mmCIF file of C-alpha atoms and ligand atoms in Angstrom:
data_model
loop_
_atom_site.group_PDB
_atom_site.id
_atom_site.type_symbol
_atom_site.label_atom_id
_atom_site.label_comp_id
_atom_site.label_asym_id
_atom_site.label_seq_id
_atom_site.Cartn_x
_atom_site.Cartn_y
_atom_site.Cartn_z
ATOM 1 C CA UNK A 1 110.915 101.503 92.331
ATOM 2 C CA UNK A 2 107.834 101.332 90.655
ATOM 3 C CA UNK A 3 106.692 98.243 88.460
ATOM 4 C CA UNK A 4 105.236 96.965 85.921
ATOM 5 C CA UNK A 5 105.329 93.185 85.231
ATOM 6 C CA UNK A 6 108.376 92.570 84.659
ATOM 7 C CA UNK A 7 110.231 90.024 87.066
ATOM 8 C CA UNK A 8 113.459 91.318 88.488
ATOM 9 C CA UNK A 9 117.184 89.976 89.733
ATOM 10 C CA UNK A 10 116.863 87.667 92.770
ATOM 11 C CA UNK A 11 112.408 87.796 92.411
ATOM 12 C CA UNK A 12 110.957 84.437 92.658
ATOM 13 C CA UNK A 13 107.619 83.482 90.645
ATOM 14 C CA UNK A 14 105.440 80.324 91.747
ATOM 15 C CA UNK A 15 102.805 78.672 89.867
ATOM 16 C CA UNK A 16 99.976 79.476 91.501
ATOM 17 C CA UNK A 17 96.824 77.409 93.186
ATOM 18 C CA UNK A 18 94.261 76.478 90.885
ATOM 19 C CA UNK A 19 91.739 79.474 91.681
ATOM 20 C CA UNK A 20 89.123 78.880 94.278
ATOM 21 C CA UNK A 21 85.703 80.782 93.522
ATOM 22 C CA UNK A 22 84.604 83.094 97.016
ATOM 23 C CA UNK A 23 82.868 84.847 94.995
ATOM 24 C CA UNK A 24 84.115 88.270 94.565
ATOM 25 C CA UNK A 25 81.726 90.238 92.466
ATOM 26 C CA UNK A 26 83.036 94.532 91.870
ATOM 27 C CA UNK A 27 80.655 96.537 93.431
ATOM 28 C CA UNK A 28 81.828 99.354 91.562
ATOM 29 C CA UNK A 29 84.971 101.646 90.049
ATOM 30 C CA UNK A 30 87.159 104.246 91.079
ATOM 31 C CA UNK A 31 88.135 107.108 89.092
ATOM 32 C CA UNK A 32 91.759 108.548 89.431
ATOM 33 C CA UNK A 33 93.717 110.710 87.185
ATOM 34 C CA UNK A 34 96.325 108.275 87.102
ATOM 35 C CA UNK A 35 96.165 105.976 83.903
ATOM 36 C CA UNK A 36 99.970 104.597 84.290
ATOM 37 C CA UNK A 37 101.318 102.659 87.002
ATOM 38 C CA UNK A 38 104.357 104.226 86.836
ATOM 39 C CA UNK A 39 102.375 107.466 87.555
ATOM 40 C CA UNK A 40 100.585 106.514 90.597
ATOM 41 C CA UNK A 41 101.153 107.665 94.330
ATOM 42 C CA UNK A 42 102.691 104.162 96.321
ATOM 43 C CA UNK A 43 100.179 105.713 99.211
ATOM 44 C CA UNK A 44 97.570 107.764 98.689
ATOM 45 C CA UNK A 45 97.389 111.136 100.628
ATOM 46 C CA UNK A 46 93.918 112.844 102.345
ATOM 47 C CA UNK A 47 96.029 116.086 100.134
ATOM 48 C CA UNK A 48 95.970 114.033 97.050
ATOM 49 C CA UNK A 49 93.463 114.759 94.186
ATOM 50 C CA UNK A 50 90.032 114.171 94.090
ATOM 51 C CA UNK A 51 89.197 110.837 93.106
ATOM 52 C CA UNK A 52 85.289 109.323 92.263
ATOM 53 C CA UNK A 53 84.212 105.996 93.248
ATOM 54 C CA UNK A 54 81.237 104.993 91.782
ATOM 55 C CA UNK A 55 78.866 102.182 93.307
ATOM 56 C CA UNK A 56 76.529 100.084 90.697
ATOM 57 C CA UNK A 57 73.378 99.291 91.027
ATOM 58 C CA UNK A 58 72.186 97.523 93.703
ATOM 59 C CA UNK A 59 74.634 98.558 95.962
ATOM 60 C CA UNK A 60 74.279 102.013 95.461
ATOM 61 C CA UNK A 61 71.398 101.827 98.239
ATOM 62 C CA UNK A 62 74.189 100.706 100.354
ATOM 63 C CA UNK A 63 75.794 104.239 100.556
ATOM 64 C CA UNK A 64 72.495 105.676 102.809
ATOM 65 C CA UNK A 65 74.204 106.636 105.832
ATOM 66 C CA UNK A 66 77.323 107.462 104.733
ATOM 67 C CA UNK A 67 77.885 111.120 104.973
ATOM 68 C CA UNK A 68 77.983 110.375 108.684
ATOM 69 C CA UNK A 69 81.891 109.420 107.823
ATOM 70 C CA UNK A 70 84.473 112.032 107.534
ATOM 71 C CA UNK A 71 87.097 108.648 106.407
ATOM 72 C CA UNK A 72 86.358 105.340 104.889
ATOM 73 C CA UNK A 73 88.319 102.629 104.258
ATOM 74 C CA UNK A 74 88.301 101.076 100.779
ATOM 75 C CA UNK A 75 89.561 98.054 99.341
ATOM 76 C CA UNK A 76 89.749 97.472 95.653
ATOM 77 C CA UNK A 77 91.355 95.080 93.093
ATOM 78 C CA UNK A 78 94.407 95.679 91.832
ATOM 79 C CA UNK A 79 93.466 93.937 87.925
ATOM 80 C CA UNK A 80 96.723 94.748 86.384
ATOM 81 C CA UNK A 81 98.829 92.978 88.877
ATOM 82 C CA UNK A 82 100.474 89.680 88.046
ATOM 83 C CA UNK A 83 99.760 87.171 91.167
ATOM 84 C CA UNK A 84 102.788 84.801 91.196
ATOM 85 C CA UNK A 85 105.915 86.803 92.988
ATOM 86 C CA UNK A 86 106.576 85.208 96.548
ATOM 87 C CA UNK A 87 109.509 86.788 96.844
ATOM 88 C CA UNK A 88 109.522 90.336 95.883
ATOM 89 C CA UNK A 89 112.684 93.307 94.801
ATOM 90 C CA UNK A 90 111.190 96.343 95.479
ATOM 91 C CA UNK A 91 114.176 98.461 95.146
ATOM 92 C CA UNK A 92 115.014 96.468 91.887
ATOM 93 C CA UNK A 93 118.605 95.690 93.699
ATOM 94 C CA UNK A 94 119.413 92.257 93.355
ATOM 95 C CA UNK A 95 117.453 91.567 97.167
ATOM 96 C CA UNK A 96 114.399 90.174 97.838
ATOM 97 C CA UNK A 97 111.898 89.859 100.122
ATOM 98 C CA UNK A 98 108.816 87.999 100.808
ATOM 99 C CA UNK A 99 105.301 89.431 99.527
ATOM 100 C CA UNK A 100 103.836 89.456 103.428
ATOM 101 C CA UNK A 101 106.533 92.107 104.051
ATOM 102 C CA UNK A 102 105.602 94.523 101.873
ATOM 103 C CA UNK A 103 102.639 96.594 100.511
ATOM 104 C CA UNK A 104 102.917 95.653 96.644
ATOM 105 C CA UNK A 105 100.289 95.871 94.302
ATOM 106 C CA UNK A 106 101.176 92.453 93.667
ATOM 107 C CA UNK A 107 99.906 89.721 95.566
ATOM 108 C CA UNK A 108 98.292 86.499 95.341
ATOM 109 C CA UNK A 109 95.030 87.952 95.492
ATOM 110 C CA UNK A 110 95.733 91.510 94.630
ATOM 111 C CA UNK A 111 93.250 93.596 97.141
ATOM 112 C CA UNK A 112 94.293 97.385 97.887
ATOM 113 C CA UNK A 113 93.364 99.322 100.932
ATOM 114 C CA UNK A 114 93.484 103.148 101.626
ATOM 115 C CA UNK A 115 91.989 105.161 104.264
ATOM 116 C CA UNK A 116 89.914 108.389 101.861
ATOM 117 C CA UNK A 117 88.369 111.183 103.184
ATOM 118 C CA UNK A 118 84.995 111.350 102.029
ATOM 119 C CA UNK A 119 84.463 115.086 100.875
ATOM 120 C CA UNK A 120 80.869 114.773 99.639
ATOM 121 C CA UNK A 121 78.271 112.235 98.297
ATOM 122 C CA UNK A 122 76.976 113.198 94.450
ATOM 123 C CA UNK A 123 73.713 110.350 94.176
ATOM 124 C CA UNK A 124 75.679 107.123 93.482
ATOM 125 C CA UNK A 125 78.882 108.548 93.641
ATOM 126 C CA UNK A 126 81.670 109.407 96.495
ATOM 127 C CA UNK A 127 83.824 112.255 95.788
ATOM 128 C CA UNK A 128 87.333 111.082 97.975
ATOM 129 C CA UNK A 129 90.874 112.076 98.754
ATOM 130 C CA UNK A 130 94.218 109.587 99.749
ATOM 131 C CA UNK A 131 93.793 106.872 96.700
ATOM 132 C CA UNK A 132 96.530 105.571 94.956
ATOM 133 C CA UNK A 133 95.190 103.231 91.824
ATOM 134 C CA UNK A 134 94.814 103.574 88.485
ATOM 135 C CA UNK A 135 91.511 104.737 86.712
ATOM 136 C CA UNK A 136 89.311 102.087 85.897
ATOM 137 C CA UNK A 137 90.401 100.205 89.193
ATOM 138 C CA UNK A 138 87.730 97.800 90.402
ATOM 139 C CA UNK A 139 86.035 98.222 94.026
ATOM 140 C CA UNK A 140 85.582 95.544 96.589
ATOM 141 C CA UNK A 141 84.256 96.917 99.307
ATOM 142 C CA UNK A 142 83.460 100.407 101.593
ATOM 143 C CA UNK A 143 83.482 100.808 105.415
ATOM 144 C CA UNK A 144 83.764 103.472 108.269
ATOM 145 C CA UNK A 145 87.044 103.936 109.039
ATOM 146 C CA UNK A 146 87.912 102.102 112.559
ATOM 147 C CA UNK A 147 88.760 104.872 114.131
ATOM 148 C CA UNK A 148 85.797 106.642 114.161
ATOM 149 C CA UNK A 149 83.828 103.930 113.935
ATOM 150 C CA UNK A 150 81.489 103.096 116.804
ATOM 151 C CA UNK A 151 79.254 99.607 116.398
ATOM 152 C CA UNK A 152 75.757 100.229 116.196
ATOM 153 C CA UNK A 153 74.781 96.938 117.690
ATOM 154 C CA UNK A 154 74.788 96.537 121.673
ATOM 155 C CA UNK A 155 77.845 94.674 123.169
ATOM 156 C CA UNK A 156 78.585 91.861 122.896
ATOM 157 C CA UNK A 157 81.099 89.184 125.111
ATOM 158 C CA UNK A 158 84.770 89.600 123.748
ATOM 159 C CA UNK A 159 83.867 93.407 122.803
ATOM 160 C CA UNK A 160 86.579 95.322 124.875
ATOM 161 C CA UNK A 161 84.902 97.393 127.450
ATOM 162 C CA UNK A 162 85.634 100.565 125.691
ATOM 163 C CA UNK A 163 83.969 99.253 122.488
ATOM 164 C CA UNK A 164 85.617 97.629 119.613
HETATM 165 N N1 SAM B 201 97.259 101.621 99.273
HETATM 166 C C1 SAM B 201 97.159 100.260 98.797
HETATM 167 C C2 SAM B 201 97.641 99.305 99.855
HETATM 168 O O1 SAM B 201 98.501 99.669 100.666
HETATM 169 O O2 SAM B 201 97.120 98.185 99.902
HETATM 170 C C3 SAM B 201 97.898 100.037 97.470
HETATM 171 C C4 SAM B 201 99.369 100.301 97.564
HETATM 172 S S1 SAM B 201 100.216 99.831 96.085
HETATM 173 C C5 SAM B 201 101.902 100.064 96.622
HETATM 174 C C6 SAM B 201 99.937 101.212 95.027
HETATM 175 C C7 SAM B 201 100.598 100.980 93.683
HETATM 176 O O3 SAM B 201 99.879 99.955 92.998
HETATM 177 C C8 SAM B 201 100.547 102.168 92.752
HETATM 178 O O4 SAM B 201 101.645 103.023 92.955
HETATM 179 C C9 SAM B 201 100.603 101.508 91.374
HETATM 180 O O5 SAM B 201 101.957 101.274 91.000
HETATM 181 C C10 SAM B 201 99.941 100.149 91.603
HETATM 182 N N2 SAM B 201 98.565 100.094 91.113
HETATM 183 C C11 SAM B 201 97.592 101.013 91.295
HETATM 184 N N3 SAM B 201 96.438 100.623 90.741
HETATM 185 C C12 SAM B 201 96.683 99.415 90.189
HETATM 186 C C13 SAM B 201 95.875 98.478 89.484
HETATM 187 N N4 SAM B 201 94.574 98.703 89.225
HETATM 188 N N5 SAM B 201 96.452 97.326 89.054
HETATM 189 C C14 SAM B 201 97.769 97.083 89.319
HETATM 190 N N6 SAM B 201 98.576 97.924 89.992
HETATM 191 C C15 SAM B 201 98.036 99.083 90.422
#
């Protein structure tokens, strides 16, 4: 059942560490057509609508290369998530569970992945298919998708011999 912020029958809320700075700066924003929680995709689908995420300046340079990828993997931030549920009712049904069980938007630090398929490049922009976050959302970070990922770098000692 999708959710807002509301906390629900059997959820548990903690009071969170005092925040620890790494850093995090957004690198850019994704554009969806979804502009309601409650309208989003839980998963996104390589079917699903095209989506834009847009990378600011500098790291727009970053995207050279790029097109070489039919699937990325992207990880964004979640902003409209509250932080504090460590236990977790997903179905809204008077049972929890806890927050490293499931995929929620809400988390202690509220980072989304999806695997896109990169349709086309348009200057600082990526045109993309399987998201699942609302319009506005913030981005983290872009890689090559794993799986058809190959390192560029020579091996190295603990590199599995078929390449990692
Ligand atoms: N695919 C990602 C993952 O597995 O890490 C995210 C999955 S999460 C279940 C997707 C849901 O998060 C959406 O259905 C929506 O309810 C919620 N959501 C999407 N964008 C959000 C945002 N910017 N802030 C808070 N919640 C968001």
């Amino acid at each position: 059942m999708v959710r807002e912020n509301e906390i629900r029958r059997a959820e548990v809320a903690v009071a969170p560490p005092v925040a620890e700075d790494a850093g995090l700066a957004f690198i850019g924003c994704i554009g969806t057509p979804w502009t309601s929680r409650l309208l989003c995709p839980r998963q996104g689908r390589l079917d699903g609508p095209d989506c834009r995420i847009e990378l600011f300046a500098p790291w727009d340079e970053g995207l050279d290369g790029i097109e070489a990828y039919e699937r990325l993997e992207v990880l964004y931030w979640l902003h409209e998530s509250r932080r504090d549920l460590v236990r977790q009712s997903p179905r809204n049904d008077g049972s929890a569970r806890g927050v490293f069980s499931l995929r929620s938007p809400v988390r202690p630090n509220p980072i989304g992945t999806s695997v896109v398929g990169l349709l086309r490049r348009e200057g600082n922009m990526l045109i993309v298919r399987g998201l699942d976050c609302l319009d506005g959302t913030p981005l983290l970070d872009l890689k090559p998708d794993r799986t058809s990922f190959t390192p560029l770098a020579p091996p190295q000692p603990g590199d599995f011999e078929t390449g990692a």
